[in-house]
Amino acid sequence: MTKRALITGITGQDGSFLAELLHSKGYEVHGLMRRSAVPVDQRLGTLAHFVQVEHAELTDAAALQEIVGRLKPDEIYHLAAQSHVQYSFQAPEVTFDINTTGCMRLLEAVRKSSPESRYYQASSSEMFGEPRETPQRETTPFHPMSPYGVSKLAAFWACVVYREAYGLYTTNGILYNHESERRGEDYVTRKITRAAAAISLGLQETLHLGNLDARRDWGYSPEYVEAMWMMLQQDKPGDFIIATGETHTVREFCEVAFAHVGLDWEKHVVVDPAFFRPIESHLLVGDNTKAREVLGWQPRTSFDQIVRRMVDADLAKLRRANAD
Ligand code: NAP
Ligand code: G4F
């Protein structure tokens, strides 16, 4: 029988890769998005051929209830969020409303109208903040270092409470940073690859960045959405870390990206206080043992491959745009 999935955050990086994955597996894919002045087809691109659009804001409990009750999806992937950590310092209340109360609204809709649905929550390594151990495991205590981290941690616990109190199938994927050619342009990786491409084409001169010493565990988004699907195929819900187990600094990311287009990053990068955060997670790296052993998941694309693939995609995109 055809399985039905509802993906929130369909217009985001992970939503797009997950929709393609589920479609390739024969799922009926519904995508939740908020209304915008930009036409739906333009926002969805090729996804518009197979994704059935459901319009709602995460701030609208009644709309979420109606959609979940009508579709009764086999699987719900809750990916929508205010996902920018630095912005969460400027907009903590909105971040909490969307990320935490939004999750509670969706969980309530599932509890009341579709308790058989399997629910995936997009939890984050940012919940570890200043980590109590390295690498972090599913048992590592949390200590968030941003309003975003706090909002995701409260949502994480909401999922655990709904699992334990009501027997709902709620799973938390604790995902470390994952990137791709579809990454938003104000996250550091895409900002760097786009700038390296633009500078090499003579379209830009400098790149303003914040903390170059921060270390992140960077993986490839298409592989991380596979892990999301694998999690919901398990007999029992649970919490899983998805990570590569390797870390690199922002500085190393610059080195690889600029070298790929024959440039010396130090001649173009300007350290700018505007991009520093009031506090910061300096070293996030995950232990993916549980995911390897229980899900059979493992990362395949190396750090260098991710960086080069992103630079190549940005070069192609900028060349197309400037040829018009
Ligand atoms: P993303 O590209 O920023 O996508 C976020 C999505 O949420 C967009 O589709 C956005 O829609 C939607 N959204 C935001 N506010 C909404 C609202 N009020 N109502 C309805 N939709 C709303 O994020 P991503 O990188 O794909 O990440 C997916 C999820 O994983 C997020 O929850 C993120 O916090 C979490 N996560 C990401 C990473 C990572 O490294 N990528 C790591 C750990 C966890 P618009 O297009 O309308 O803005
Ligand atoms: O790319 P970032 O903004 O990602 P961050 O803060 O780690 O958050 C991402 O990953 C989380 C998983 O841990 C997700 F939950 C979250 O939704 C998001 O997808 O910043 C990465 C690092 C930080 O240390 C930041 O301080 O890069 C540093 N950085 C240095 N210069 C910069 C910049 N970050 C941004 N966005 N812009 C800069 O100019």
mmCIF file of C-alpha atoms and ligand atoms in Angstrom:
data_model
loop_
_atom_site.group_PDB
_atom_site.id
_atom_site.type_symbol
_atom_site.label_atom_id
_atom_site.label_comp_id
_atom_site.label_asym_id
_atom_site.label_seq_id
_atom_site.Cartn_x
_atom_site.Cartn_y
_atom_site.Cartn_z
ATOM 1 C CA MET A 1 0.000 0.000 0.000
ATOM 2 C CA THR A 2 1.245 3.502 -0.798
ATOM 3 C CA LYS A 3 2.583 5.273 2.271
ATOM 4 C CA ARG A 4 1.659 8.903 2.892
ATOM 5 C CA ALA A 5 4.191 11.359 4.349
ATOM 6 C CA LEU A 6 3.814 14.939 5.525
ATOM 7 C CA ILE A 7 6.985 17.047 5.478
ATOM 8 C CA THR A 8 6.989 20.437 7.203
ATOM 9 C CA GLY A 9 9.686 22.840 5.955
ATOM 10 C CA ILE A 10 9.353 21.539 2.392
ATOM 11 C CA THR A 11 10.988 24.701 0.983
ATOM 12 C CA GLY A 12 14.114 24.230 3.111
ATOM 13 C CA GLN A 13 17.349 22.381 2.334
ATOM 14 C CA ASP A 14 16.439 19.103 4.058
ATOM 15 C CA GLY A 15 12.757 19.242 3.054
ATOM 16 C CA SER A 16 13.696 19.231 -0.621
ATOM 17 C CA PHE A 17 16.111 16.284 -0.383
ATOM 18 C CA LEU A 18 13.726 14.308 1.827
ATOM 19 C CA ALA A 19 10.801 14.887 -0.554
ATOM 20 C CA GLU A 20 12.908 13.517 -3.431
ATOM 21 C CA LEU A 21 13.958 10.507 -1.369
ATOM 22 C CA LEU A 22 10.409 9.624 -0.302
ATOM 23 C CA HIS A 23 9.073 10.141 -3.826
ATOM 24 C CA SER A 24 11.735 7.740 -5.145
ATOM 25 C CA LYS A 25 10.500 5.194 -2.601
ATOM 26 C CA GLY A 26 6.912 5.488 -3.874
ATOM 27 C CA TYR A 27 5.473 7.642 -1.066
ATOM 28 C CA GLU A 28 2.606 10.087 -1.547
ATOM 29 C CA VAL A 29 4.378 13.267 -0.437
ATOM 30 C CA HIS A 30 2.582 16.227 1.139
ATOM 31 C CA GLY A 31 4.598 19.344 1.891
ATOM 32 C CA LEU A 32 3.614 21.987 4.417
ATOM 33 C CA MET A 33 4.584 25.556 3.569
ATOM 34 C CA ARG A 34 3.595 29.036 4.656
ATOM 35 C CA ARG A 35 2.055 31.415 2.164
ATOM 36 C CA SER A 36 4.338 33.874 0.401
ATOM 37 C CA ALA A 37 4.197 36.450 -2.360
ATOM 38 C CA VAL A 38 6.483 34.183 -4.409
ATOM 39 C CA PRO A 39 4.445 31.680 -6.452
ATOM 40 C CA VAL A 40 4.391 28.079 -5.165
ATOM 41 C CA ASP A 41 5.914 26.579 -8.342
ATOM 42 C CA GLN A 42 8.831 28.976 -8.147
ATOM 43 C CA ARG A 43 9.508 28.119 -4.501
ATOM 44 C CA LEU A 44 9.249 24.381 -5.011
ATOM 45 C CA GLY A 45 11.080 24.062 -8.343
ATOM 46 C CA THR A 46 11.048 20.464 -9.576
ATOM 47 C CA LEU A 47 9.369 19.298 -6.356
ATOM 48 C CA ALA A 48 6.176 20.927 -7.655
ATOM 49 C CA HIS A 49 5.752 17.951 -10.022
ATOM 50 C CA PHE A 50 5.017 15.515 -7.220
ATOM 51 C CA VAL A 51 4.587 17.307 -3.872
ATOM 52 C CA GLN A 52 1.012 18.032 -2.768
ATOM 53 C CA VAL A 53 1.089 21.420 -1.059
ATOM 54 C CA GLU A 54 -0.562 22.085 2.316
ATOM 55 C CA HIS A 55 -0.554 25.717 3.393
ATOM 56 C CA ALA A 56 -0.080 26.514 7.108
ATOM 57 C CA GLU A 57 2.045 28.456 9.540
ATOM 58 C CA LEU A 58 3.499 26.649 12.536
ATOM 59 C CA THR A 59 1.877 29.358 14.640
ATOM 60 C CA ASP A 60 -1.613 28.201 13.574
ATOM 61 C CA ALA A 61 -2.752 25.244 15.702
ATOM 62 C CA ALA A 62 -6.157 24.941 14.010
ATOM 63 C CA ALA A 63 -4.624 24.708 10.541
ATOM 64 C CA LEU A 64 -2.123 22.064 11.681
ATOM 65 C CA GLN A 65 -4.924 20.086 13.332
ATOM 66 C CA GLU A 66 -7.045 20.202 10.162
ATOM 67 C CA ILE A 67 -4.168 19.038 7.923
ATOM 68 C CA VAL A 68 -2.993 16.234 10.190
ATOM 69 C CA GLY A 69 -6.579 15.063 10.834
ATOM 70 C CA ARG A 70 -7.449 15.044 7.133
ATOM 71 C CA LEU A 71 -4.270 13.336 5.898
ATOM 72 C CA LYS A 72 -3.584 10.989 8.828
ATOM 73 C CA PRO A 73 -0.051 10.536 7.438
ATOM 74 C CA ASP A 74 1.863 7.314 8.056
ATOM 75 C CA GLU A 75 4.944 9.444 8.673
ATOM 76 C CA ILE A 76 5.360 13.102 9.669
ATOM 77 C CA TYR A 77 8.775 14.721 9.288
ATOM 78 C CA HIS A 78 8.779 17.953 11.269
ATOM 79 C CA LEU A 79 11.609 19.975 9.700
ATOM 80 C CA ALA A 80 10.181 23.507 9.644
ATOM 81 C CA ALA A 81 11.923 25.907 12.003
ATOM 82 C CA GLN A 82 13.551 29.282 12.498
ATOM 83 C CA SER A 83 16.871 27.516 11.973
ATOM 84 C CA HIS A 84 19.401 30.360 12.071
ATOM 85 C CA VAL A 85 21.335 30.348 15.351
ATOM 86 C CA GLN A 86 22.693 33.910 15.175
ATOM 87 C CA TYR A 87 19.261 35.312 14.276
ATOM 88 C CA SER A 88 17.783 33.570 17.332
ATOM 89 C CA PHE A 89 19.707 36.054 19.533
ATOM 90 C CA GLN A 90 17.847 38.901 17.788
ATOM 91 C CA ALA A 91 14.480 37.125 17.694
ATOM 92 C CA PRO A 92 14.313 34.763 20.684
ATOM 93 C CA GLU A 93 10.539 34.960 21.124
ATOM 94 C CA VAL A 94 9.732 34.222 17.487
ATOM 95 C CA THR A 95 12.290 31.415 17.527
ATOM 96 C CA PHE A 96 10.634 29.861 20.565
ATOM 97 C CA ASP A 97 7.125 30.280 19.164
ATOM 98 C CA ILE A 98 8.003 28.597 15.861
ATOM 99 C CA ASN A 99 10.436 25.952 17.085
ATOM 100 C CA THR A 100 8.997 24.959 20.444
ATOM 101 C CA THR A 101 5.341 25.932 20.578
ATOM 102 C CA GLY A 102 5.111 24.998 16.876
ATOM 103 C CA CYS A 103 6.314 21.507 17.742
ATOM 104 C CA MET A 104 3.816 21.275 20.631
ATOM 105 C CA ARG A 105 0.987 22.363 18.313
ATOM 106 C CA LEU A 106 1.906 19.652 15.847
ATOM 107 C CA LEU A 107 2.259 17.014 18.576
ATOM 108 C CA GLU A 108 -1.173 17.963 19.917
ATOM 109 C CA ALA A 109 -2.613 17.601 16.412
ATOM 110 C CA VAL A 110 -1.054 14.125 16.171
ATOM 111 C CA ARG A 111 -2.280 13.121 19.643
ATOM 112 C CA LYS A 112 -5.840 14.254 18.970
ATOM 113 C CA SER A 113 -6.282 13.390 15.289
ATOM 114 C CA SER A 114 -3.693 10.888 14.094
ATOM 115 C CA PRO A 115 -2.086 9.003 16.997
ATOM 116 C CA GLU A 116 -0.865 6.212 14.709
ATOM 117 C CA SER A 117 1.408 8.577 12.729
ATOM 118 C CA ARG A 118 5.140 8.152 13.183
ATOM 119 C CA TYR A 119 6.652 11.559 14.006
ATOM 120 C CA TYR A 120 10.224 12.722 13.330
ATOM 121 C CA GLN A 121 11.550 15.790 15.179
ATOM 122 C CA ALA A 122 14.468 17.760 13.691
ATOM 123 C CA SER A 123 16.566 18.083 16.839
ATOM 124 C CA SER A 124 20.021 19.620 16.748
ATOM 125 C CA SER A 125 23.584 19.280 18.017
ATOM 126 C CA GLU A 126 23.178 22.925 19.062
ATOM 127 C CA MET A 127 21.340 21.494 22.127
ATOM 128 C CA PHE A 128 24.759 20.368 23.439
ATOM 129 C CA GLY A 129 26.073 23.942 23.193
ATOM 130 C CA GLU A 130 29.069 23.853 25.528
ATOM 131 C CA PRO A 131 29.414 20.056 25.474
ATOM 132 C CA ARG A 132 30.072 18.115 28.662
ATOM 133 C CA GLU A 133 32.027 15.466 26.729
ATOM 134 C CA THR A 134 33.642 15.030 23.317
ATOM 135 C CA PRO A 135 32.417 13.452 21.131
ATOM 136 C CA GLN A 136 28.787 13.800 22.189
ATOM 137 C CA ARG A 137 26.571 10.720 22.526
ATOM 138 C CA GLU A 138 22.820 10.267 23.038
ATOM 139 C CA THR A 139 23.530 10.184 26.790
ATOM 140 C CA THR A 140 25.606 13.404 26.923
ATOM 141 C CA PRO A 141 23.952 16.098 29.106
ATOM 142 C CA PHE A 142 22.607 19.115 27.227
ATOM 143 C CA HIS A 143 23.779 22.708 27.789
ATOM 144 C CA PRO A 144 22.454 24.946 24.975
ATOM 145 C CA MET A 145 24.341 28.155 24.149
ATOM 146 C CA SER A 146 21.715 30.057 22.118
ATOM 147 C CA PRO A 147 17.985 30.822 22.148
ATOM 148 C CA TYR A 148 17.785 28.469 19.151
ATOM 149 C CA GLY A 149 19.423 25.699 21.208
ATOM 150 C CA VAL A 150 16.983 26.290 24.071
ATOM 151 C CA SER A 151 14.001 26.193 21.688
ATOM 152 C CA LYS A 152 15.173 22.924 20.128
ATOM 153 C CA LEU A 153 15.899 21.384 23.526
ATOM 154 C CA ALA A 154 12.381 22.137 24.791
ATOM 155 C CA ALA A 155 10.950 20.597 21.612
ATOM 156 C CA PHE A 156 13.216 17.558 22.064
ATOM 157 C CA TRP A 157 11.779 16.991 25.543
ATOM 158 C CA ALA A 158 8.232 17.580 24.317
ATOM 159 C CA CYS A 159 8.710 14.640 21.948
ATOM 160 C CA VAL A 160 10.030 12.450 24.762
ATOM 161 C CA VAL A 161 7.077 13.434 26.981
ATOM 162 C CA TYR A 162 4.500 12.662 24.261
ATOM 163 C CA ARG A 163 6.214 9.315 23.655
ATOM 164 C CA GLU A 164 6.193 8.384 27.329
ATOM 165 C CA ALA A 165 2.860 9.931 28.354
ATOM 166 C CA TYR A 166 0.694 8.973 25.373
ATOM 167 C CA GLY A 167 2.643 6.169 23.679
ATOM 168 C CA LEU A 168 3.050 8.204 20.489
ATOM 169 C CA TYR A 169 5.773 7.175 18.038
ATOM 170 C CA THR A 170 8.032 10.249 18.313
ATOM 171 C CA THR A 171 11.694 10.077 17.313
ATOM 172 C CA ASN A 172 14.367 12.745 17.751
ATOM 173 C CA GLY A 173 17.142 12.922 15.184
ATOM 174 C CA ILE A 174 19.978 14.886 16.828
ATOM 175 C CA LEU A 175 21.640 16.059 13.643
ATOM 176 C CA TYR A 176 24.995 17.787 13.394
ATOM 177 C CA ASN A 177 25.585 20.475 10.741
ATOM 178 C CA HIS A 178 24.820 19.173 7.274
ATOM 179 C CA GLU A 179 25.323 21.136 4.120
ATOM 180 C CA SER A 180 24.768 20.989 0.379
ATOM 181 C CA GLU A 181 24.454 23.087 -2.742
ATOM 182 C CA ARG A 182 20.909 23.861 -1.495
ATOM 183 C CA ARG A 183 22.051 25.285 1.861
ATOM 184 C CA GLY A 184 20.697 28.761 2.690
ATOM 185 C CA GLU A 185 23.143 31.510 1.729
ATOM 186 C CA ASP A 186 23.498 32.991 5.235
ATOM 187 C CA TYR A 187 24.928 29.816 6.827
ATOM 188 C CA VAL A 188 28.713 29.921 6.967
ATOM 189 C CA THR A 189 29.457 27.090 4.522
ATOM 190 C CA ARG A 190 27.322 28.395 1.669
ATOM 191 C CA LYS A 191 28.410 31.943 2.385
ATOM 192 C CA ILE A 192 32.020 30.806 1.894
ATOM 193 C CA THR A 193 31.461 28.659 -1.213
ATOM 194 C CA ARG A 194 29.373 31.326 -2.898
ATOM 195 C CA ALA A 195 31.985 34.000 -2.134
ATOM 196 C CA ALA A 196 34.898 31.825 -3.323
ATOM 197 C CA ALA A 197 33.026 31.246 -6.590
ATOM 198 C CA ALA A 198 32.063 34.927 -6.971
ATOM 199 C CA ILE A 199 35.589 36.202 -6.201
ATOM 200 C CA SER A 200 37.126 33.760 -8.695
ATOM 201 C CA LEU A 201 34.748 35.114 -11.361
ATOM 202 C CA GLY A 202 35.615 38.715 -10.529
ATOM 203 C CA LEU A 203 32.133 39.432 -9.151
ATOM 204 C CA GLN A 204 33.144 40.116 -5.528
ATOM 205 C CA GLU A 205 36.340 41.149 -3.721
ATOM 206 C CA THR A 206 36.047 40.281 -0.038
ATOM 207 C CA LEU A 207 34.144 38.004 2.321
ATOM 208 C CA HIS A 208 33.169 39.175 5.821
ATOM 209 C CA LEU A 209 33.042 36.388 8.409
ATOM 210 C CA GLY A 210 32.849 36.024 12.200
ATOM 211 C CA ASN A 211 34.554 33.342 14.314
ATOM 212 C CA LEU A 212 37.033 31.395 12.181
ATOM 213 C CA ASP A 213 38.101 29.121 15.048
ATOM 214 C CA ALA A 214 34.721 27.461 15.653
ATOM 215 C CA ARG A 215 34.730 23.739 14.898
ATOM 216 C CA ARG A 216 31.801 21.924 13.382
ATOM 217 C CA ASP A 217 31.049 18.342 12.365
ATOM 218 C CA TRP A 218 29.913 18.918 8.768
ATOM 219 C CA GLY A 219 28.102 16.204 6.779
ATOM 220 C CA TYR A 220 26.171 16.026 3.503
ATOM 221 C CA SER A 221 22.437 16.751 3.671
ATOM 222 C CA PRO A 222 21.184 14.055 1.208
ATOM 223 C CA GLU A 223 22.764 11.398 3.451
ATOM 224 C CA TYR A 224 21.252 12.935 6.598
ATOM 225 C CA VAL A 225 17.700 12.784 5.210
ATOM 226 C CA GLU A 226 18.263 9.070 4.505
ATOM 227 C CA ALA A 227 18.965 8.704 8.231
ATOM 228 C CA MET A 228 15.656 10.468 9.020
ATOM 229 C CA TRP A 229 13.771 7.908 6.938
ATOM 230 C CA MET A 230 15.708 4.999 8.468
ATOM 231 C CA MET A 231 14.807 6.225 11.966
ATOM 232 C CA LEU A 232 11.070 6.076 11.219
ATOM 233 C CA GLN A 233 11.387 2.502 9.863
ATOM 234 C CA GLN A 234 12.446 1.204 13.299
ATOM 235 C CA ASP A 235 9.917 -0.827 15.314
ATOM 236 C CA LYS A 236 10.341 1.518 18.293
ATOM 237 C CA PRO A 237 10.902 5.276 18.487
ATOM 238 C CA GLY A 238 14.108 6.666 20.020
ATOM 239 C CA ASP A 239 16.759 9.357 19.875
ATOM 240 C CA PHE A 240 19.686 9.138 17.463
ATOM 241 C CA ILE A 241 22.824 11.198 16.854
ATOM 242 C CA ILE A 242 23.618 11.689 13.165
ATOM 243 C CA ALA A 243 27.153 12.975 12.625
ATOM 244 C CA THR A 244 30.375 12.230 10.778
ATOM 245 C CA GLY A 245 32.583 12.124 13.900
ATOM 246 C CA GLU A 246 35.087 14.540 12.268
ATOM 247 C CA THR A 247 35.506 18.247 12.964
ATOM 248 C CA HIS A 248 36.950 21.092 10.964
ATOM 249 C CA THR A 249 37.298 24.802 11.686
ATOM 250 C CA VAL A 250 35.614 27.551 9.682
ATOM 251 C CA ARG A 251 39.172 28.537 8.686
ATOM 252 C CA GLU A 252 39.790 25.058 7.168
ATOM 253 C CA PHE A 253 36.523 25.341 5.272
ATOM 254 C CA CYS A 254 37.781 28.621 3.768
ATOM 255 C CA GLU A 255 41.133 27.071 2.854
ATOM 256 C CA VAL A 256 39.578 24.172 0.918
ATOM 257 C CA ALA A 257 36.922 26.298 -0.797
ATOM 258 C CA PHE A 258 39.273 29.060 -1.979
ATOM 259 C CA ALA A 259 42.041 26.619 -2.963
ATOM 260 C CA HIS A 260 39.526 24.793 -5.172
ATOM 261 C CA VAL A 261 39.265 27.929 -7.341
ATOM 262 C CA GLY A 262 43.008 28.684 -7.143
ATOM 263 C CA LEU A 263 42.763 31.476 -4.550
ATOM 264 C CA ASP A 264 44.450 32.214 -1.211
ATOM 265 C CA TRP A 265 41.610 32.710 1.277
ATOM 266 C CA GLU A 266 43.696 34.968 3.517
ATOM 267 C CA LYS A 267 43.788 37.628 0.796
ATOM 268 C CA HIS A 268 39.983 37.857 0.702
ATOM 269 C CA VAL A 269 38.505 37.052 4.131
ATOM 270 C CA VAL A 270 37.886 39.921 6.560
ATOM 271 C CA VAL A 271 37.048 39.135 10.188
ATOM 272 C CA ASP A 272 34.013 41.228 11.066
ATOM 273 C CA PRO A 273 32.604 41.611 14.630
ATOM 274 C CA ALA A 274 29.078 41.830 13.152
ATOM 275 C CA PHE A 275 29.131 38.059 12.647
ATOM 276 C CA PHE A 276 30.221 37.083 16.167
ATOM 277 C CA ARG A 277 27.571 35.728 18.567
ATOM 278 C CA PRO A 278 27.205 36.720 22.241
ATOM 279 C CA ILE A 279 28.127 33.119 23.124
ATOM 280 C CA GLU A 280 29.017 30.257 20.874
ATOM 281 C CA SER A 281 29.414 26.477 20.623
ATOM 282 C CA HIS A 282 33.129 26.126 19.885
ATOM 283 C CA LEU A 283 33.498 22.400 19.343
ATOM 284 C CA LEU A 284 30.640 20.159 18.254
ATOM 285 C CA VAL A 285 31.409 16.604 17.163
ATOM 286 C CA GLY A 286 29.100 13.619 17.355
ATOM 287 C CA ASP A 287 29.561 9.906 18.065
ATOM 288 C CA ASN A 288 27.421 8.079 15.495
ATOM 289 C CA THR A 289 27.881 4.569 16.937
ATOM 290 C CA LYS A 290 24.168 4.066 17.696
ATOM 291 C CA ALA A 291 23.152 5.155 14.170
ATOM 292 C CA ARG A 292 25.722 2.809 12.633
ATOM 293 C CA GLU A 293 24.724 -0.160 14.784
ATOM 294 C CA VAL A 294 20.930 0.236 14.952
ATOM 295 C CA LEU A 295 20.119 1.950 11.644
ATOM 296 C CA GLY A 296 23.025 0.710 9.534
ATOM 297 C CA TRP A 297 23.640 4.359 8.567
ATOM 298 C CA GLN A 298 27.018 5.901 7.832
ATOM 299 C CA PRO A 299 28.273 9.072 6.145
ATOM 300 C CA ARG A 300 29.798 8.615 2.681
ATOM 301 C CA THR A 301 30.844 12.055 1.422
ATOM 302 C CA SER A 302 34.080 13.508 2.832
ATOM 303 C CA PHE A 303 34.572 17.068 4.069
ATOM 304 C CA ASP A 304 36.686 18.003 1.025
ATOM 305 C CA GLN A 305 34.113 16.516 -1.359
ATOM 306 C CA ILE A 306 31.285 18.497 0.249
ATOM 307 C CA VAL A 307 33.205 21.772 0.031
ATOM 308 C CA ARG A 308 34.262 21.242 -3.581
ATOM 309 C CA ARG A 309 30.788 20.140 -4.664
ATOM 310 C CA MET A 310 29.295 23.290 -3.134
ATOM 311 C CA VAL A 311 31.869 25.560 -4.780
ATOM 312 C CA ASP A 312 31.297 23.884 -8.167
ATOM 313 C CA ALA A 313 27.520 24.319 -7.833
ATOM 314 C CA ASP A 314 27.944 28.003 -6.940
ATOM 315 C CA LEU A 315 30.311 28.550 -9.868
ATOM 316 C CA ALA A 316 27.778 27.002 -12.262
ATOM 317 C CA LYS A 317 24.929 29.029 -10.774
ATOM 318 C CA LEU A 318 26.796 32.345 -10.967
ATOM 319 C CA ARG A 319 27.981 31.650 -14.521
ATOM 320 C CA ARG A 320 24.370 30.955 -15.590
ATOM 321 C CA ALA A 321 23.080 34.093 -13.854
ATOM 322 C CA ASN A 322 25.768 36.288 -15.393
ATOM 323 C CA ALA A 323 25.342 34.845 -18.874
ATOM 324 C CA ASP A 324 21.730 36.141 -18.987
HETATM 325 P P1 NAP B 1 15.992 25.563 6.464
HETATM 326 O O1 NAP B 1 16.626 25.383 5.115
HETATM 327 O O2 NAP B 1 16.208 26.821 7.214
HETATM 328 O O3 NAP B 1 14.417 25.327 6.281
HETATM 329 C C1 NAP B 1 13.504 25.718 7.268
HETATM 330 C C2 NAP B 1 12.100 25.520 6.748
HETATM 331 O O4 NAP B 1 11.157 25.887 7.772
HETATM 332 C C3 NAP B 1 11.747 26.375 5.516
HETATM 333 O O5 NAP B 1 11.002 25.564 4.627
HETATM 334 C C4 NAP B 1 10.878 27.476 6.105
HETATM 335 O O6 NAP B 1 9.954 28.010 5.194
HETATM 336 C C5 NAP B 1 10.141 26.685 7.189
HETATM 337 N N1 NAP B 1 9.519 27.554 8.197
HETATM 338 C C6 NAP B 1 10.134 28.467 8.982
HETATM 339 N N2 NAP B 1 9.231 29.098 9.754
HETATM 340 C C7 NAP B 1 8.016 28.564 9.447
HETATM 341 C C8 NAP B 1 6.690 28.814 9.906
HETATM 342 N N3 NAP B 1 6.432 29.735 10.830
HETATM 343 N N4 NAP B 1 5.670 28.091 9.386
HETATM 344 C C9 NAP B 1 5.921 27.162 8.429
HETATM 345 N N5 NAP B 1 7.152 26.888 7.950
HETATM 346 C C10 NAP B 1 8.192 27.590 8.457
HETATM 347 O O7 NAP B 1 16.438 24.371 7.438
HETATM 348 P P2 NAP B 1 17.181 22.981 7.101
HETATM 349 O O8 NAP B 1 18.649 23.222 7.070
HETATM 350 O O9 NAP B 1 16.491 22.312 5.986
HETATM 351 O O10 NAP B 1 16.914 22.182 8.467
HETATM 352 C C11 NAP B 1 15.721 21.434 8.655
HETATM 353 C C12 NAP B 1 15.466 21.267 10.149
HETATM 354 O O11 NAP B 1 16.558 20.607 10.762
HETATM 355 C C13 NAP B 1 15.292 22.566 10.917
HETATM 356 O O12 NAP B 1 14.326 22.329 11.923
HETATM 357 C C14 NAP B 1 16.647 22.818 11.545
HETATM 358 O O13 NAP B 1 16.504 23.591 12.717
HETATM 359 C C15 NAP B 1 17.069 21.390 11.834
HETATM 360 N N6 NAP B 1 18.512 21.139 11.837
HETATM 361 C C16 NAP B 1 19.257 21.512 10.756
HETATM 362 C C17 NAP B 1 20.621 21.220 10.743
HETATM 363 C C18 NAP B 1 21.477 21.604 9.560
HETATM 364 O O14 NAP B 1 22.711 21.601 9.704
HETATM 365 N N7 NAP B 1 20.925 21.889 8.392
HETATM 366 C C19 NAP B 1 21.204 20.521 11.828
HETATM 367 C C20 NAP B 1 20.382 20.159 12.893
HETATM 368 C C21 NAP B 1 19.041 20.444 12.890
HETATM 369 P P3 NAP B 1 10.210 29.365 4.365
HETATM 370 O O15 NAP B 1 10.813 28.911 3.064
HETATM 371 O O16 NAP B 1 8.840 29.923 4.200
HETATM 372 O O17 NAP B 1 11.119 30.235 5.167
HETATM 373 O O1 G4F B 2 26.648 27.986 9.518
HETATM 374 P P1 G4F B 2 26.254 28.422 10.874
HETATM 375 O O2 G4F B 2 25.362 29.595 10.982
HETATM 376 O O3 G4F B 2 25.645 27.133 11.583
HETATM 377 P P2 G4F B 2 25.316 26.802 13.123
HETATM 378 O O4 G4F B 2 25.246 28.003 13.944
HETATM 379 O O5 G4F B 2 26.272 25.746 13.564
HETATM 380 O O6 G4F B 2 23.834 26.209 12.992
HETATM 381 C C1 G4F B 2 23.502 25.258 11.991
HETATM 382 O O7 G4F B 2 23.772 23.968 12.474
HETATM 383 C C2 G4F B 2 22.995 23.580 13.628
HETATM 384 C C3 G4F B 2 23.452 22.169 14.030
HETATM 385 O O8 G4F B 2 24.405 22.263 15.061
HETATM 386 C C4 G4F B 2 21.532 23.598 13.219
HETATM 387 F F1 G4F B 2 20.771 23.146 14.256
HETATM 388 C C5 G4F B 2 21.134 25.007 12.821
HETATM 389 O O9 G4F B 2 19.775 25.009 12.385
HETATM 390 C C6 G4F B 2 22.025 25.458 11.650
HETATM 391 O O10 G4F B 2 21.695 24.693 10.510
HETATM 392 O O11 G4F B 2 27.561 28.706 11.732
HETATM 393 C C7 G4F B 2 28.598 27.740 11.888
HETATM 394 C C8 G4F B 2 29.808 28.383 12.579
HETATM 395 C C9 G4F B 2 29.452 29.111 13.868
HETATM 396 O O12 G4F B 2 30.416 28.798 14.810
HETATM 397 C C10 G4F B 2 29.533 30.592 13.511
HETATM 398 O O13 G4F B 2 29.893 31.437 14.579
HETATM 399 O O14 G4F B 2 30.338 29.377 11.709
HETATM 400 C C11 G4F B 2 30.626 30.533 12.466
HETATM 401 N N1 G4F B 2 30.612 31.687 11.562
HETATM 402 C C12 G4F B 2 31.697 32.469 11.293
HETATM 403 N N2 G4F B 2 31.371 33.436 10.447
HETATM 404 C C13 G4F B 2 29.561 32.167 10.867
HETATM 405 C C14 G4F B 2 30.042 33.277 10.163
HETATM 406 N N3 G4F B 2 28.272 31.747 10.772
HETATM 407 C C15 G4F B 2 27.452 32.442 9.929
HETATM 408 N N4 G4F B 2 26.167 32.021 9.787
HETATM 409 N N5 G4F B 2 27.887 33.554 9.245
HETATM 410 C C16 G4F B 2 29.170 34.027 9.322
HETATM 411 O O15 G4F B 2 29.538 35.008 8.691
#
